Short mmCIF file of N, CA and C in Angstrom, two decimals:
data_model
loop_
_atom_site.label_atom_id
_atom_site.label_comp_id
_atom_site.label_asym_id
_atom_site.label_seq_id
_atom_site.Cartn_x
_atom_site.Cartn_y
_atom_site.Cartn_z
N MET A 17 206.83 143.02 127.18
CA MET A 17 206.17 141.89 126.55
C MET A 17 206.74 141.74 125.13
N THR A 18 207.17 140.53 124.82
CA THR A 18 207.67 140.27 123.48
C THR A 18 206.50 140.05 122.52
N ALA A 19 206.79 140.10 121.23
CA ALA A 19 205.75 139.81 120.23
C ALA A 19 205.22 138.39 120.43
N LYS A 20 206.12 137.46 120.72
CA LYS A 20 205.71 136.07 120.95
C LYS A 20 204.78 135.97 122.16
N ASP A 21 205.11 136.67 123.25
CA ASP A 21 204.25 136.68 124.43
C ASP A 21 202.87 137.23 124.10
N CYS A 22 202.85 138.29 123.33
CA CYS A 22 201.60 138.93 122.95
C CYS A 22 200.74 137.99 122.09
N ILE A 23 201.35 137.39 121.10
CA ILE A 23 200.62 136.49 120.20
C ILE A 23 200.12 135.27 120.95
N LYS A 24 200.97 134.67 121.79
CA LYS A 24 200.57 133.46 122.51
C LYS A 24 199.63 133.75 123.68
N GLY A 25 199.70 134.93 124.23
CA GLY A 25 198.89 135.26 125.41
C GLY A 25 197.51 135.80 125.12
N ARG A 26 197.32 136.45 123.99
CA ARG A 26 196.03 137.07 123.68
C ARG A 26 194.97 136.00 123.48
N ARG A 27 193.82 136.19 124.09
CA ARG A 27 192.68 135.30 123.96
C ARG A 27 191.45 136.12 123.59
N SER A 28 190.47 135.48 123.01
CA SER A 28 189.18 136.14 122.77
C SER A 28 188.46 136.26 124.10
N ILE A 29 188.14 137.49 124.46
CA ILE A 29 187.48 137.78 125.74
C ILE A 29 186.01 138.10 125.47
N ARG A 30 185.13 137.46 126.23
CA ARG A 30 183.69 137.65 126.05
C ARG A 30 183.00 138.16 127.32
N GLN A 31 183.75 138.28 128.40
CA GLN A 31 183.24 138.81 129.67
C GLN A 31 184.15 139.96 130.08
N PHE A 32 183.54 141.10 130.34
CA PHE A 32 184.31 142.31 130.64
C PHE A 32 183.89 142.93 131.96
N LYS A 33 184.83 143.62 132.59
CA LYS A 33 184.52 144.47 133.75
C LYS A 33 183.81 145.71 133.21
N SER A 34 183.14 146.42 134.07
CA SER A 34 182.38 147.60 133.64
C SER A 34 183.25 148.86 133.49
N ASP A 35 184.53 148.79 133.87
CA ASP A 35 185.42 149.95 133.79
C ASP A 35 185.47 150.51 132.37
N LYS A 36 185.35 151.81 132.28
CA LYS A 36 185.40 152.50 130.98
C LYS A 36 186.83 152.50 130.44
N ILE A 37 186.94 152.60 129.13
CA ILE A 37 188.23 152.72 128.48
C ILE A 37 188.44 154.19 128.16
N GLU A 38 189.53 154.72 128.65
CA GLU A 38 189.83 156.13 128.42
C GLU A 38 190.08 156.38 126.93
N HIS A 39 189.54 157.46 126.42
CA HIS A 39 189.67 157.78 125.00
C HIS A 39 191.13 158.01 124.60
N GLU A 40 191.92 158.57 125.50
CA GLU A 40 193.34 158.78 125.20
C GLU A 40 194.07 157.45 125.04
N LEU A 41 193.70 156.47 125.85
CA LEU A 41 194.31 155.14 125.73
C LEU A 41 193.90 154.49 124.41
N LEU A 42 192.63 154.64 124.04
CA LEU A 42 192.19 154.08 122.76
C LEU A 42 192.94 154.74 121.60
N ALA A 43 193.15 156.05 121.67
CA ALA A 43 193.90 156.74 120.62
C ALA A 43 195.32 156.19 120.51
N GLU A 44 195.93 155.87 121.64
CA GLU A 44 197.28 155.30 121.63
C GLU A 44 197.26 153.91 120.97
N ILE A 45 196.23 153.12 121.27
CA ILE A 45 196.09 151.79 120.68
C ILE A 45 195.91 151.90 119.16
N ILE A 46 195.09 152.84 118.73
CA ILE A 46 194.85 153.03 117.29
C ILE A 46 196.14 153.48 116.60
N GLU A 47 196.92 154.32 117.27
CA GLU A 47 198.19 154.76 116.69
C GLU A 47 199.10 153.56 116.46
N THR A 48 199.14 152.64 117.42
CA THR A 48 199.94 151.42 117.27
C THR A 48 199.37 150.57 116.13
N ALA A 49 198.05 150.38 116.12
CA ALA A 49 197.40 149.55 115.10
C ALA A 49 197.58 150.12 113.70
N SER A 50 197.81 151.42 113.60
CA SER A 50 197.97 152.04 112.28
C SER A 50 199.20 151.51 111.53
N TYR A 51 200.06 150.81 112.23
CA TYR A 51 201.24 150.24 111.59
C TYR A 51 200.97 148.89 110.94
N ALA A 52 199.73 148.43 110.96
CA ALA A 52 199.39 147.17 110.28
C ALA A 52 199.69 147.32 108.79
N PRO A 53 200.27 146.31 108.17
CA PRO A 53 200.53 146.40 106.74
C PRO A 53 199.23 146.38 105.95
N SER A 54 199.28 146.95 104.75
CA SER A 54 198.09 146.97 103.89
C SER A 54 198.51 146.98 102.42
N TRP A 55 197.56 146.63 101.56
CA TRP A 55 197.78 146.58 100.12
C TRP A 55 198.35 147.91 99.63
N LYS A 56 199.54 147.87 99.10
CA LYS A 56 200.20 149.06 98.55
C LYS A 56 200.12 150.26 99.50
N ASN A 57 200.16 149.96 100.80
CA ASN A 57 200.11 150.97 101.86
C ASN A 57 198.85 151.85 101.76
N THR A 58 197.74 151.26 101.35
CA THR A 58 196.50 152.03 101.23
C THR A 58 195.89 152.40 102.57
N GLN A 59 196.22 151.65 103.62
CA GLN A 59 195.75 151.97 104.97
C GLN A 59 194.24 152.24 104.99
N ILE A 60 193.46 151.26 104.54
CA ILE A 60 192.02 151.45 104.39
C ILE A 60 191.21 151.24 105.67
N ALA A 61 191.82 150.67 106.71
CA ALA A 61 191.07 150.40 107.94
C ALA A 61 190.71 151.70 108.65
N ARG A 62 189.47 151.76 109.09
CA ARG A 62 188.98 152.88 109.90
C ARG A 62 188.22 152.28 111.07
N TYR A 63 188.37 152.88 112.24
CA TYR A 63 187.77 152.36 113.46
C TYR A 63 186.74 153.36 113.99
N VAL A 64 185.58 152.85 114.37
CA VAL A 64 184.54 153.67 114.97
C VAL A 64 184.32 153.14 116.39
N ALA A 65 184.61 153.96 117.39
CA ALA A 65 184.40 153.58 118.79
C ALA A 65 182.97 153.93 119.17
N VAL A 66 182.25 152.94 119.70
CA VAL A 66 180.84 153.12 120.03
C VAL A 66 180.63 152.80 121.50
N GLU A 67 179.95 153.72 122.19
CA GLU A 67 179.65 153.56 123.61
C GLU A 67 178.18 153.89 123.86
N GLY A 68 177.74 153.64 125.07
CA GLY A 68 176.44 154.10 125.53
C GLY A 68 175.25 153.53 124.78
N ALA A 69 174.26 154.40 124.56
CA ALA A 69 172.97 153.97 123.98
C ALA A 69 173.13 153.38 122.58
N LEU A 70 174.01 153.95 121.77
CA LEU A 70 174.19 153.42 120.41
C LEU A 70 174.80 152.03 120.46
N LYS A 71 175.73 151.81 121.35
CA LYS A 71 176.32 150.46 121.51
C LYS A 71 175.23 149.46 121.87
N ASP A 72 174.39 149.84 122.81
CA ASP A 72 173.31 148.94 123.25
C ASP A 72 172.29 148.71 122.13
N LYS A 73 172.03 149.73 121.33
CA LYS A 73 171.10 149.59 120.20
C LYS A 73 171.67 148.63 119.16
N ILE A 74 172.96 148.75 118.89
CA ILE A 74 173.61 147.82 117.96
C ILE A 74 173.52 146.39 118.52
N ALA A 75 173.75 146.24 119.82
CA ALA A 75 173.68 144.92 120.45
C ALA A 75 172.30 144.30 120.28
N LYS A 76 171.26 145.11 120.40
CA LYS A 76 169.89 144.60 120.31
C LYS A 76 169.41 144.41 118.87
N GLU A 77 169.69 145.39 118.02
CA GLU A 77 169.11 145.40 116.68
C GLU A 77 170.05 144.88 115.59
N GLY A 78 171.33 144.81 115.87
CA GLY A 78 172.29 144.45 114.83
C GLY A 78 172.89 143.06 114.95
N THR A 79 172.40 142.27 115.91
CA THR A 79 173.00 140.95 116.11
C THR A 79 171.98 139.83 115.99
N THR A 80 170.88 140.09 115.31
CA THR A 80 169.84 139.05 115.19
C THR A 80 170.35 137.76 114.53
N PRO A 81 171.33 137.80 113.62
CA PRO A 81 171.84 136.53 113.08
C PRO A 81 172.49 135.64 114.14
N PHE A 82 172.98 136.24 115.23
CA PHE A 82 173.59 135.49 116.32
C PHE A 82 173.45 136.30 117.60
N PRO A 83 172.32 136.15 118.32
CA PRO A 83 172.04 136.96 119.51
C PRO A 83 173.11 136.88 120.60
N GLY A 84 173.86 135.80 120.66
CA GLY A 84 174.94 135.70 121.65
C GLY A 84 175.94 136.84 121.51
N ASN A 85 176.17 137.29 120.29
CA ASN A 85 177.08 138.42 120.08
C ASN A 85 176.51 139.69 120.70
N GLY A 86 175.19 139.84 120.66
CA GLY A 86 174.56 141.01 121.28
C GLY A 86 174.81 141.05 122.77
N GLN A 87 174.76 139.90 123.42
CA GLN A 87 175.01 139.84 124.87
C GLN A 87 176.44 140.22 125.19
N ILE A 88 177.37 139.79 124.36
CA ILE A 88 178.79 140.13 124.58
C ILE A 88 178.98 141.64 124.40
N ILE A 89 178.37 142.21 123.36
CA ILE A 89 178.48 143.65 123.11
C ILE A 89 177.89 144.44 124.27
N GLU A 90 176.72 144.03 124.76
CA GLU A 90 176.09 144.72 125.89
C GLU A 90 177.00 144.71 127.11
N ASN A 91 177.71 143.61 127.32
CA ASN A 91 178.58 143.44 128.48
C ASN A 91 179.87 144.27 128.37
N ALA A 92 180.26 144.64 127.17
CA ALA A 92 181.52 145.37 126.96
C ALA A 92 181.29 146.88 127.14
N PRO A 93 182.25 147.58 127.71
CA PRO A 93 182.10 149.03 127.85
C PRO A 93 182.24 149.78 126.52
N MET A 94 182.86 149.15 125.52
CA MET A 94 183.06 149.84 124.24
C MET A 94 183.02 148.81 123.11
N LEU A 95 182.51 149.25 121.98
CA LEU A 95 182.49 148.43 120.77
C LEU A 95 183.27 149.16 119.69
N ILE A 96 184.16 148.45 119.04
CA ILE A 96 184.90 149.01 117.92
C ILE A 96 184.31 148.42 116.64
N ALA A 97 183.83 149.28 115.77
CA ALA A 97 183.37 148.86 114.45
C ALA A 97 184.54 149.06 113.50
N VAL A 98 185.02 147.97 112.93
CA VAL A 98 186.13 148.05 111.98
C VAL A 98 185.51 148.22 110.60
N THR A 99 185.85 149.32 109.96
CA THR A 99 185.34 149.60 108.62
C THR A 99 186.53 149.76 107.68
N VAL A 100 186.24 149.67 106.39
CA VAL A 100 187.28 149.87 105.38
C VAL A 100 186.76 150.85 104.33
N ILE A 101 187.70 151.54 103.72
CA ILE A 101 187.37 152.37 102.56
C ILE A 101 187.31 151.43 101.37
N LYS A 102 186.18 151.41 100.69
CA LYS A 102 185.96 150.48 99.59
C LYS A 102 186.73 150.87 98.33
N ASN A 103 186.95 149.87 97.48
CA ASN A 103 187.48 150.04 96.13
C ASN A 103 188.90 150.61 96.07
N ARG A 104 189.73 150.24 97.03
CA ARG A 104 191.14 150.64 96.99
C ARG A 104 192.09 149.45 96.93
N CYS A 105 191.79 148.40 97.68
CA CYS A 105 192.69 147.24 97.75
C CYS A 105 192.48 146.33 96.55
N GLY A 106 193.59 145.97 95.92
CA GLY A 106 193.54 145.07 94.77
C GLY A 106 193.44 145.78 93.44
N TYR A 107 193.33 147.08 93.47
CA TYR A 107 193.14 147.87 92.25
C TYR A 107 194.42 148.58 91.82
N GLU A 108 194.53 148.77 90.53
CA GLU A 108 195.55 149.66 89.97
C GLU A 108 194.93 151.06 89.86
N ARG A 109 195.74 152.03 89.58
CA ARG A 109 195.23 153.42 89.47
C ARG A 109 194.18 153.58 88.38
N ASP A 110 194.26 152.73 87.34
CA ASP A 110 193.29 152.85 86.24
C ASP A 110 191.98 152.12 86.54
N GLY A 111 191.85 151.53 87.73
CA GLY A 111 190.62 150.84 88.11
C GLY A 111 190.63 149.35 87.81
N SER A 112 191.64 148.85 87.13
CA SER A 112 191.72 147.41 86.86
C SER A 112 192.24 146.69 88.10
N PHE A 113 192.03 145.38 88.13
CA PHE A 113 192.52 144.58 89.25
C PHE A 113 193.95 144.15 88.99
N THR A 114 194.75 144.11 90.05
CA THR A 114 196.14 143.73 89.95
C THR A 114 196.33 142.22 89.86
N THR A 115 195.51 141.47 90.60
CA THR A 115 195.65 140.01 90.66
C THR A 115 194.29 139.35 90.44
N PRO A 116 194.28 138.05 90.19
CA PRO A 116 193.00 137.33 90.05
C PRO A 116 192.15 137.37 91.33
N ARG A 117 192.73 137.74 92.44
CA ARG A 117 191.97 137.85 93.69
C ARG A 117 191.09 139.10 93.71
N ARG A 118 191.24 139.93 92.72
CA ARG A 118 190.41 141.11 92.53
C ARG A 118 190.39 141.99 93.79
N ASP A 119 189.20 142.29 94.31
CA ASP A 119 189.10 143.18 95.47
C ASP A 119 189.06 142.44 96.81
N THR A 120 189.31 141.14 96.83
CA THR A 120 189.27 140.41 98.10
C THR A 120 190.43 140.77 99.01
N TRP A 121 191.41 141.50 98.51
CA TRP A 121 192.51 141.98 99.35
C TRP A 121 191.96 142.88 100.45
N GLN A 122 190.83 143.50 100.21
CA GLN A 122 190.21 144.38 101.21
C GLN A 122 189.98 143.62 102.52
N MET A 123 189.46 142.41 102.42
CA MET A 123 189.19 141.63 103.63
C MET A 123 190.49 141.15 104.27
N PHE A 124 191.49 140.87 103.47
CA PHE A 124 192.80 140.50 104.01
C PHE A 124 193.34 141.65 104.85
N ASP A 125 193.30 142.86 104.29
CA ASP A 125 193.79 144.03 105.02
C ASP A 125 192.97 144.28 106.28
N ALA A 126 191.66 144.09 106.21
CA ALA A 126 190.80 144.29 107.38
C ALA A 126 191.16 143.27 108.47
N GLY A 127 191.46 142.04 108.07
CA GLY A 127 191.84 141.02 109.04
C GLY A 127 193.17 141.34 109.71
N VAL A 128 194.13 141.76 108.92
CA VAL A 128 195.44 142.13 109.47
C VAL A 128 195.28 143.31 110.43
N ALA A 129 194.49 144.31 110.03
CA ALA A 129 194.27 145.48 110.88
C ALA A 129 193.55 145.10 112.17
N SER A 130 192.56 144.22 112.08
CA SER A 130 191.81 143.81 113.26
C SER A 130 192.71 143.06 114.24
N GLN A 131 193.51 142.13 113.74
CA GLN A 131 194.40 141.39 114.63
C GLN A 131 195.45 142.31 115.23
N THR A 132 195.98 143.22 114.45
CA THR A 132 196.97 144.17 114.98
C THR A 132 196.34 145.01 116.08
N PHE A 133 195.11 145.46 115.87
CA PHE A 133 194.38 146.22 116.89
C PHE A 133 194.23 145.38 118.16
N CYS A 134 193.82 144.12 118.01
CA CYS A 134 193.61 143.26 119.19
C CYS A 134 194.90 142.99 119.94
N LEU A 135 196.00 142.83 119.23
CA LEU A 135 197.29 142.65 119.91
C LEU A 135 197.70 143.92 120.65
N ALA A 136 197.42 145.09 120.06
CA ALA A 136 197.74 146.36 120.72
C ALA A 136 196.88 146.54 121.97
N THR A 137 195.61 146.10 121.93
CA THR A 137 194.77 146.21 123.13
C THR A 137 195.29 145.28 124.22
N TYR A 138 195.67 144.07 123.83
CA TYR A 138 196.17 143.10 124.79
C TYR A 138 197.39 143.63 125.53
N GLU A 139 198.28 144.26 124.79
CA GLU A 139 199.49 144.82 125.41
C GLU A 139 199.13 145.83 126.50
N LYS A 140 197.99 146.50 126.36
CA LYS A 140 197.55 147.51 127.33
C LYS A 140 196.61 146.94 128.39
N GLY A 141 196.44 145.60 128.41
CA GLY A 141 195.60 144.98 129.42
C GLY A 141 194.12 144.98 129.10
N ILE A 142 193.79 145.24 127.87
CA ILE A 142 192.39 145.29 127.43
C ILE A 142 192.08 144.03 126.62
N GLY A 143 190.93 143.45 126.87
CA GLY A 143 190.50 142.26 126.16
C GLY A 143 189.65 142.61 124.96
N SER A 144 189.57 141.65 124.03
CA SER A 144 188.82 141.87 122.79
C SER A 144 188.38 140.55 122.21
N VAL A 145 187.38 140.62 121.35
CA VAL A 145 186.96 139.46 120.57
C VAL A 145 186.49 139.98 119.21
N ILE A 146 186.98 139.38 118.14
CA ILE A 146 186.60 139.79 116.79
C ILE A 146 185.34 139.04 116.40
N MET A 147 184.31 139.79 115.99
CA MET A 147 183.03 139.21 115.59
C MET A 147 182.77 139.43 114.11
N GLY A 148 182.25 138.39 113.46
CA GLY A 148 181.92 138.51 112.05
C GLY A 148 180.46 138.22 111.75
N ILE A 149 179.70 137.77 112.75
CA ILE A 149 178.29 137.46 112.51
C ILE A 149 177.43 138.58 113.08
N PHE A 150 176.86 139.37 112.18
CA PHE A 150 176.02 140.50 112.57
C PHE A 150 175.24 140.96 111.35
N ASP A 151 174.29 141.84 111.57
CA ASP A 151 173.48 142.41 110.49
C ASP A 151 174.22 143.63 109.94
N GLN A 152 175.03 143.39 108.93
CA GLN A 152 175.90 144.43 108.39
C GLN A 152 175.12 145.66 107.94
N GLU A 153 174.07 145.45 107.18
CA GLU A 153 173.29 146.58 106.66
C GLU A 153 172.69 147.42 107.79
N LYS A 154 172.13 146.77 108.79
CA LYS A 154 171.51 147.48 109.91
C LYS A 154 172.54 148.28 110.69
N ILE A 155 173.69 147.68 110.96
CA ILE A 155 174.70 148.39 111.75
C ILE A 155 175.31 149.53 110.94
N GLU A 156 175.53 149.33 109.65
CA GLU A 156 176.03 150.43 108.82
C GLU A 156 175.05 151.60 108.86
N GLU A 157 173.76 151.29 108.85
CA GLU A 157 172.73 152.33 108.94
C GLU A 157 172.79 153.04 110.30
N LEU A 158 172.88 152.28 111.38
CA LEU A 158 172.95 152.86 112.72
C LEU A 158 174.19 153.73 112.90
N LEU A 159 175.30 153.32 112.29
CA LEU A 159 176.54 154.09 112.39
C LEU A 159 176.59 155.26 111.42
N GLU A 160 175.62 155.30 110.51
CA GLU A 160 175.58 156.34 109.47
C GLU A 160 176.90 156.41 108.71
N LEU A 161 177.34 155.22 108.27
CA LEU A 161 178.60 155.16 107.52
C LEU A 161 178.44 155.83 106.16
N PRO A 162 179.47 156.53 105.72
CA PRO A 162 179.42 157.11 104.37
C PRO A 162 179.43 156.01 103.31
N GLU A 163 179.01 156.33 102.11
CA GLU A 163 178.89 155.36 101.01
C GLU A 163 180.20 154.67 100.66
N ASP A 164 181.33 155.34 100.90
CA ASP A 164 182.61 154.75 100.53
C ASP A 164 183.17 153.81 101.60
N ARG A 165 182.40 153.54 102.64
CA ARG A 165 182.85 152.67 103.73
C ARG A 165 182.03 151.40 103.80
N GLU A 166 182.66 150.35 104.33
CA GLU A 166 181.99 149.08 104.55
C GLU A 166 182.38 148.55 105.93
N LEU A 167 181.40 148.09 106.69
CA LEU A 167 181.63 147.46 107.98
C LEU A 167 182.11 146.03 107.74
N VAL A 168 183.25 145.66 108.36
CA VAL A 168 183.78 144.32 108.14
C VAL A 168 183.88 143.49 109.42
N ALA A 169 183.96 144.12 110.58
CA ALA A 169 184.07 143.38 111.83
C ALA A 169 183.61 144.25 112.99
N LEU A 170 183.18 143.58 114.05
CA LEU A 170 182.87 144.25 115.31
C LEU A 170 183.83 143.68 116.35
N ILE A 171 184.37 144.57 117.19
CA ILE A 171 185.29 144.12 118.23
C ILE A 171 184.88 144.75 119.56
N PRO A 172 184.12 144.01 120.39
CA PRO A 172 183.87 144.51 121.75
C PRO A 172 185.19 144.52 122.52
N ILE A 173 185.41 145.57 123.30
CA ILE A 173 186.65 145.65 124.09
C ILE A 173 186.34 146.10 125.51
N GLY A 174 187.22 145.72 126.41
CA GLY A 174 187.11 146.11 127.81
C GLY A 174 188.14 145.37 128.64
N TYR A 175 188.19 145.73 129.90
CA TYR A 175 189.11 145.03 130.79
C TYR A 175 188.53 143.64 131.07
N PRO A 176 189.32 142.60 130.89
CA PRO A 176 188.80 141.23 131.00
C PRO A 176 188.26 140.88 132.40
N ALA A 177 187.14 140.18 132.39
CA ALA A 177 186.57 139.62 133.62
C ALA A 177 186.71 138.11 133.59
N GLU A 178 187.54 137.61 132.70
CA GLU A 178 187.79 136.17 132.58
C GLU A 178 189.21 135.97 132.07
N GLU A 179 189.73 134.77 132.28
CA GLU A 179 191.07 134.41 131.80
C GLU A 179 190.98 133.06 131.10
N PRO A 180 190.48 133.05 129.85
CA PRO A 180 190.36 131.77 129.15
C PRO A 180 191.73 131.15 128.88
N VAL A 181 191.77 129.82 128.92
CA VAL A 181 193.01 129.13 128.59
C VAL A 181 193.10 128.99 127.07
N ALA A 182 194.29 128.84 126.60
CA ALA A 182 194.51 128.67 125.16
C ALA A 182 193.94 127.34 124.71
N PRO A 183 193.18 127.35 123.62
CA PRO A 183 192.72 126.08 123.08
C PRO A 183 193.91 125.30 122.51
N LYS A 184 193.74 124.01 122.40
CA LYS A 184 194.80 123.17 121.85
C LYS A 184 195.16 123.66 120.44
N ARG A 185 196.43 123.70 120.15
CA ARG A 185 196.93 124.14 118.85
C ARG A 185 197.29 122.93 118.00
N LYS A 186 197.16 123.08 116.71
CA LYS A 186 197.59 122.02 115.79
C LYS A 186 199.12 121.91 115.83
N ALA A 187 199.62 120.72 115.57
CA ALA A 187 201.07 120.49 115.55
C ALA A 187 201.67 121.19 114.33
N VAL A 188 202.90 121.64 114.48
CA VAL A 188 203.59 122.31 113.38
C VAL A 188 203.61 121.43 112.13
N ASP A 189 203.77 120.13 112.31
CA ASP A 189 203.79 119.22 111.16
C ASP A 189 202.48 119.25 110.37
N ASP A 190 201.38 119.56 111.04
CA ASP A 190 200.09 119.68 110.35
C ASP A 190 199.95 121.03 109.63
N LEU A 191 200.71 122.01 110.06
CA LEU A 191 200.58 123.36 109.54
C LEU A 191 201.62 123.72 108.48
N LEU A 192 202.74 123.04 108.49
CA LEU A 192 203.88 123.44 107.66
C LEU A 192 204.31 122.30 106.75
N SER A 193 204.52 122.63 105.50
CA SER A 193 205.12 121.66 104.56
C SER A 193 206.22 122.37 103.78
N PHE A 194 207.15 121.59 103.31
CA PHE A 194 208.27 122.11 102.52
C PHE A 194 208.23 121.48 101.15
N LYS A 195 208.57 122.25 100.13
CA LYS A 195 208.69 121.77 98.76
C LYS A 195 210.08 122.11 98.26
N LEU A 196 210.69 121.15 97.57
CA LEU A 196 212.01 121.37 96.99
C LEU A 196 211.93 121.42 95.49
#
C-alpha cells in the first residue's frame, strides 16, 4: 500500500466487528505511529489502550456532551485515549514561548500523532474514528491520568463492519493558492 493509497483509502469507521485486537499488533501500530513528527522532537503523544469494563464506563459516563460517541465506543473492541505530556510544545528550555502561538503547538502535535496512528491502523486492516467531543475531566479521572498529562482525543478502533465511501472533496483550486 502506498502512502497515497493509505491517505485516500482511510475512512472514519463507526461500526466494528467484535473481534479483539491483539496487543502485539497494537504495539506494532504504536511503534509505527511513534514516527509522527513533533515540536522539536518532543514526542509528547502517549496512548492508553482501554478495553472491557473501563471502556464501557467511559462510553456511558464520559460522552454525555455527545451520546452518539458513547454508542460508537461501546461497539468498538478497543478505545485509544490519546494523551499528551503538558508544557513541552512551544516552549524554550527557560520556559518562555518560542512563537506567538504559545503552547497551542501541543494540539498540532496531538493531531499529527492521531492521524499517523489512524493511518498505521488502516494499513493493518483496522478501522478508527477520531473523537473530540467528550467529558475530558471525567475521562481523565477514570483513566487516572497523572497531573502532567492531558487527554486530547479518543479513538475507538476495531475491524470495520462497514465500508463508507469517501465524501466529496473540495477542488484543488479551492484549497491551493500561489503568491509571487
